[in-house]
XYZ file of C-alpha atoms in Angstrom:
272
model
C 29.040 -27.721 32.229
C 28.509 -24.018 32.670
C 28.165 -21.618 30.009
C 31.459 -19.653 30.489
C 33.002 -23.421 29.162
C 30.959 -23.508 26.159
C 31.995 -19.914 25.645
C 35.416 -20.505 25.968
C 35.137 -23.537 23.103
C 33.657 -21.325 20.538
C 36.384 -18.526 20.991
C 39.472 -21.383 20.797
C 37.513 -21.940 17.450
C 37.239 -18.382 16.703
C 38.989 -15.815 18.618
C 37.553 -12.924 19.391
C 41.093 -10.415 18.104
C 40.132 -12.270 14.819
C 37.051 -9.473 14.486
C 36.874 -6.920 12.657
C 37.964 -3.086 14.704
C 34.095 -2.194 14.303
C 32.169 -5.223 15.393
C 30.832 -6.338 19.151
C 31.447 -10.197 18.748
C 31.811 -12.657 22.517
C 29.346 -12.204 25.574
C 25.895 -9.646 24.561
C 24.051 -10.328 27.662
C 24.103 -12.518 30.825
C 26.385 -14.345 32.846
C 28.237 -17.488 32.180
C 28.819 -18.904 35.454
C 25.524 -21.068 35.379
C 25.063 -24.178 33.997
C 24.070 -24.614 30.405
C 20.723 -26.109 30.056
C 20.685 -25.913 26.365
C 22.046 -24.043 23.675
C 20.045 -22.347 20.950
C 22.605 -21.417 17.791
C 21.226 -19.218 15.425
C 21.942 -16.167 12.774
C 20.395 -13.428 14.497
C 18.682 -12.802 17.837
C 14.999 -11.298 17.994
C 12.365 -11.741 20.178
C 11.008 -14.850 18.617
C 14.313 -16.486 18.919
C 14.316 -15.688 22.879
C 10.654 -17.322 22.585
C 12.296 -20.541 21.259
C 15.054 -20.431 23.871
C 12.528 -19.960 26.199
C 10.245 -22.930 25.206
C 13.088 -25.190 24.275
C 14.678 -25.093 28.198
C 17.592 -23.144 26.310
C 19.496 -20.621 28.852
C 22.281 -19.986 26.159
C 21.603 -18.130 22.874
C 24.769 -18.356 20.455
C 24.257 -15.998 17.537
C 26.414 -14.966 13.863
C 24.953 -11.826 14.142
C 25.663 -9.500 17.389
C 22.796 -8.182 19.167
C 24.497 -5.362 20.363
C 26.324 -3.459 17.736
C 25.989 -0.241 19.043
C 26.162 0.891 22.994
C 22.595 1.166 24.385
C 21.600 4.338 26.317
C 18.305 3.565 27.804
C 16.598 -0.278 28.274
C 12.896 0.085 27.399
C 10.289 -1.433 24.916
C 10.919 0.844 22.447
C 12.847 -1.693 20.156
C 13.195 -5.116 19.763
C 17.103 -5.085 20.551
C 15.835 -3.428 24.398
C 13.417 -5.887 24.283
C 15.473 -8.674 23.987
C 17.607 -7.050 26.270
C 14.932 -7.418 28.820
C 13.371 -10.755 27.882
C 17.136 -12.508 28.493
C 18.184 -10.729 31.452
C 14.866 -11.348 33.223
C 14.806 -14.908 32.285
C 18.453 -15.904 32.386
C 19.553 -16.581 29.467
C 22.750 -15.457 27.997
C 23.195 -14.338 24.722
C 26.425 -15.300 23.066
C 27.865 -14.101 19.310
C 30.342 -14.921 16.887
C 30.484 -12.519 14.111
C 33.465 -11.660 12.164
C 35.917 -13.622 14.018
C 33.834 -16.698 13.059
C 33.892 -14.730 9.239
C 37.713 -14.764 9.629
C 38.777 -18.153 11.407
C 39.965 -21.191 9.629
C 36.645 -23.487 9.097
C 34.741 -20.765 9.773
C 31.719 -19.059 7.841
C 33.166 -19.131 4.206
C 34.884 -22.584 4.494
C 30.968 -23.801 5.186
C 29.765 -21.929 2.654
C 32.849 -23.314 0.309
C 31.805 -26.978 1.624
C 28.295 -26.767 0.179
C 29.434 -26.126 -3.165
C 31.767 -29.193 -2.978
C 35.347 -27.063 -3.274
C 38.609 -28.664 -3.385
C 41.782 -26.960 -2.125
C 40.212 -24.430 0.288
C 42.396 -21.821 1.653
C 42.127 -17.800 2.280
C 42.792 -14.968 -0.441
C 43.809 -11.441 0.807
C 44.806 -13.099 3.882
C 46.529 -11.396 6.990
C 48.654 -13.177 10.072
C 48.156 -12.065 13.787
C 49.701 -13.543 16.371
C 47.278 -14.510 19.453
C 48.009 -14.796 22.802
C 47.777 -19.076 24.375
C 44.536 -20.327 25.467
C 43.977 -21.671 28.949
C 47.054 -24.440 29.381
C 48.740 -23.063 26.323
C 50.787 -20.664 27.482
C 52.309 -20.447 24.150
C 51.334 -17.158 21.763
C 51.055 -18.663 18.247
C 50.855 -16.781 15.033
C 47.587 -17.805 12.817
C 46.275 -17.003 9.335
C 43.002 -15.755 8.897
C 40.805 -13.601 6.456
C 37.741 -12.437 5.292
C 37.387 -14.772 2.209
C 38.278 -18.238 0.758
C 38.897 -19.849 -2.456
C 38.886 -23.175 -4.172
C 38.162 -24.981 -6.735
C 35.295 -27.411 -8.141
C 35.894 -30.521 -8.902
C 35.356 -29.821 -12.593
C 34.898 -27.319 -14.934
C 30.999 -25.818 -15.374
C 29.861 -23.851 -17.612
C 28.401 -20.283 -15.863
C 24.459 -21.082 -15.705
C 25.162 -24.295 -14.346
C 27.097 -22.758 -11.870
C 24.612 -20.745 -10.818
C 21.948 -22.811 -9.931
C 23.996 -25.111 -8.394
C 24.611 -22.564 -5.708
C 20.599 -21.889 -5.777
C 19.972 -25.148 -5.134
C 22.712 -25.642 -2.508
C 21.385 -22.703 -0.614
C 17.766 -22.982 -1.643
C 17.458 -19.505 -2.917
C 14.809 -18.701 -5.561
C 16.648 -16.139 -7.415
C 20.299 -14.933 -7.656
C 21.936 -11.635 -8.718
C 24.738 -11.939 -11.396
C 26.485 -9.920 -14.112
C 26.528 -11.143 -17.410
C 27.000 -14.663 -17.986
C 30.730 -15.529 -18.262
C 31.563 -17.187 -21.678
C 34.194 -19.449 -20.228
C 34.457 -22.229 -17.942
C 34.014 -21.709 -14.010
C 36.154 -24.014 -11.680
C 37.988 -21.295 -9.298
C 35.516 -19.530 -6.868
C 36.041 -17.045 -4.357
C 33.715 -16.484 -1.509
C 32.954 -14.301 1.126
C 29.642 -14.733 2.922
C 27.594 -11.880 4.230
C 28.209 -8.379 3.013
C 31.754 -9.061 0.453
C 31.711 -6.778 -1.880
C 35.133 -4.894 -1.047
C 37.160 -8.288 -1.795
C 35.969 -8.536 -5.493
C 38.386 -6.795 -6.912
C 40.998 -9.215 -4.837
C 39.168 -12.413 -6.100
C 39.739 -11.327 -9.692
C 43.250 -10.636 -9.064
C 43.796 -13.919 -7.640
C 42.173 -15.560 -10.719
C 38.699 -16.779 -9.522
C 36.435 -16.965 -12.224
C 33.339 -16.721 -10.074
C 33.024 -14.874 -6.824
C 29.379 -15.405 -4.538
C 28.492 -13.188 -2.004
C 25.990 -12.233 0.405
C 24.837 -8.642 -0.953
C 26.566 -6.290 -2.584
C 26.366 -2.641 -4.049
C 25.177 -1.582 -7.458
C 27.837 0.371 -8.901
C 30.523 -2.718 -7.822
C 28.965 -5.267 -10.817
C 29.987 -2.883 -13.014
C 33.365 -3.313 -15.055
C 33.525 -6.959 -14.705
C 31.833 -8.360 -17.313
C 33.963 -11.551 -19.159
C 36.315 -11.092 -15.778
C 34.736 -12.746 -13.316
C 30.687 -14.508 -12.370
C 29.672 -12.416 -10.158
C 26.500 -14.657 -8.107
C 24.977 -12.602 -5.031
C 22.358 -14.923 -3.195
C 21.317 -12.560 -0.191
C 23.191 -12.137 3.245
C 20.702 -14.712 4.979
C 20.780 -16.995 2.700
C 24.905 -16.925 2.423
C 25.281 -17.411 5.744
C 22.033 -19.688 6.568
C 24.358 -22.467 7.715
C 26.406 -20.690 10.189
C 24.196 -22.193 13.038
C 25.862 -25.866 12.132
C 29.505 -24.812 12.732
C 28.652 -23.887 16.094
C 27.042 -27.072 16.680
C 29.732 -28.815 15.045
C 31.839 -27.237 17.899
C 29.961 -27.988 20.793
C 29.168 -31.126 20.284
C 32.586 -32.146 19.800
C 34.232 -29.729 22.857
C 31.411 -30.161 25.224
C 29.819 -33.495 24.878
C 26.375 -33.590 26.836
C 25.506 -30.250 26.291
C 22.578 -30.362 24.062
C 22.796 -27.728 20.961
C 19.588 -27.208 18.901
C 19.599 -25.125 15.633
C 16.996 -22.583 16.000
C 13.387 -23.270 13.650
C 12.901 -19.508 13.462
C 13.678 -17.948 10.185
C 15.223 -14.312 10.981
C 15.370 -13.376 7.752
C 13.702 -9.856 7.214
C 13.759 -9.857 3.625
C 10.639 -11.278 1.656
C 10.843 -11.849 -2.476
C 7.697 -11.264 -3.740
């Protein structure tokens, strides 16, 4: 199966108008008319990630986060985004990523991260329709939902520190950041995985009583105490599982092709 066929699974799953205007989602480096040996799915890309690619027989490197955010005006060693630049090109291996679109599909990012805690009655809040032109065979345009965050609910009632380290222990994180304790029960939560802070205020409107994100600024926890559990876990950590959705989909859309979650923790941020 070559690459361009594993590329054009992921963006059925996820298409790429579903991004956001300022992200750099689809193909980062390489081309797609080879074969796939392997594919390596991970958060972000760095050079250690190329290394596994590179030991593991992997020529295809599907990532959350894009390499290339920004245009590039020179290809040296002088960071490790050039660097990986060079390190894929002169090996082969094409670098693939699905950022917001994968944030904003159906079953995407936040319907993982809703799936963890065990949420009933998924579906997107602040949602927006777009219609998308058909796939290949599917000639057909079709209109789809999609959206930034999710809510549901659990299947019972917990009270707020409960709440909160269930989601530390679901994610394995050693610490979380929250506003003051709500005094009443949680069972809505809102969700939006990564960096979500500009769909609080929308996840208190639609009545969540808890809201978990990846980061999110100081000056946002304040004025919600008693309205809503805030729970802030890190980006990483919110989005940790990403890597299984796009096995998930290749698996089932390209059988054969072998898809291996990446053992290298890209996470840059150490708690101390």
């Amino acid at each position: 199966m070559k690459i361009k066929q594993v590329l054009s699974a992921l963006e059925q799953f996820a298409p790429l108008p579903l991004q956001e205007s300022w992200d750099n989602a689809g193909l980062q480096v390489g081309l797609t008319e080879a074969e796939v040996s392997g594919a390596l799915l991970c958060l972000d890309v760095n050079e250690q990630i190329v290394d596994e690619a590179l030991r593991k027989g992997c020529n295809l490197i599907v990532s959350h986060h894009p390499l290339l955010f920004r245009g590039l005006k020179r290809i040296t060693d002088s960071d490790y985004v050039q660097r990986c630049v060079i390190k894929a090109v002169k090996h082969d291996i094409v670098i693939v990523s699905m950022h917001t679109n994968m944030d904003n599909a159906k079953d995407g990012v936040n319907w993982k991260i809703a799936s963890r805690l065990g949420l009933d009655d998924v579906r997107f809040f602040a949602a927006k329709t777009m219609q998308l032109p058909g796939f290949e065979g599917d000639e057909k345009n079709s209109v789809v939902e999609y959206g930034s965050g999710v809510i549901g609910m659990l299947p019972q009632p917990m009270a707020a520190k409960d709440f909160v380290l269930l989601v530390k222990k679901q994610f394995g994180v050693a610490c979380a950041q929250c506003n003051e304790l709500l005094q009443r029960p949680v069972r809505k939560v809102a969700i939006c995985g990564g960096a979500g802070d500009f769909l609080l205020d929308d996840a208190v409107r639609e009545g969540a009583d808890a809201f978990i994100t990846g980061e999110m600024h100081y000056h946002v926890f304040f004025d919600h105490e008693q309205k809503i559990q805030i729970c802030v876990i890190g980006h990483y950590q919110s989005e940790q599982y990403t890597a299984e959705i796009f096995r998930d989909i290749i698996q089932r859309e390209c059988p054969g092709v072998r898809a291996e979650i990446a053992e290298t923790n890209t996470n840059p941020i150490l708690y101390i």
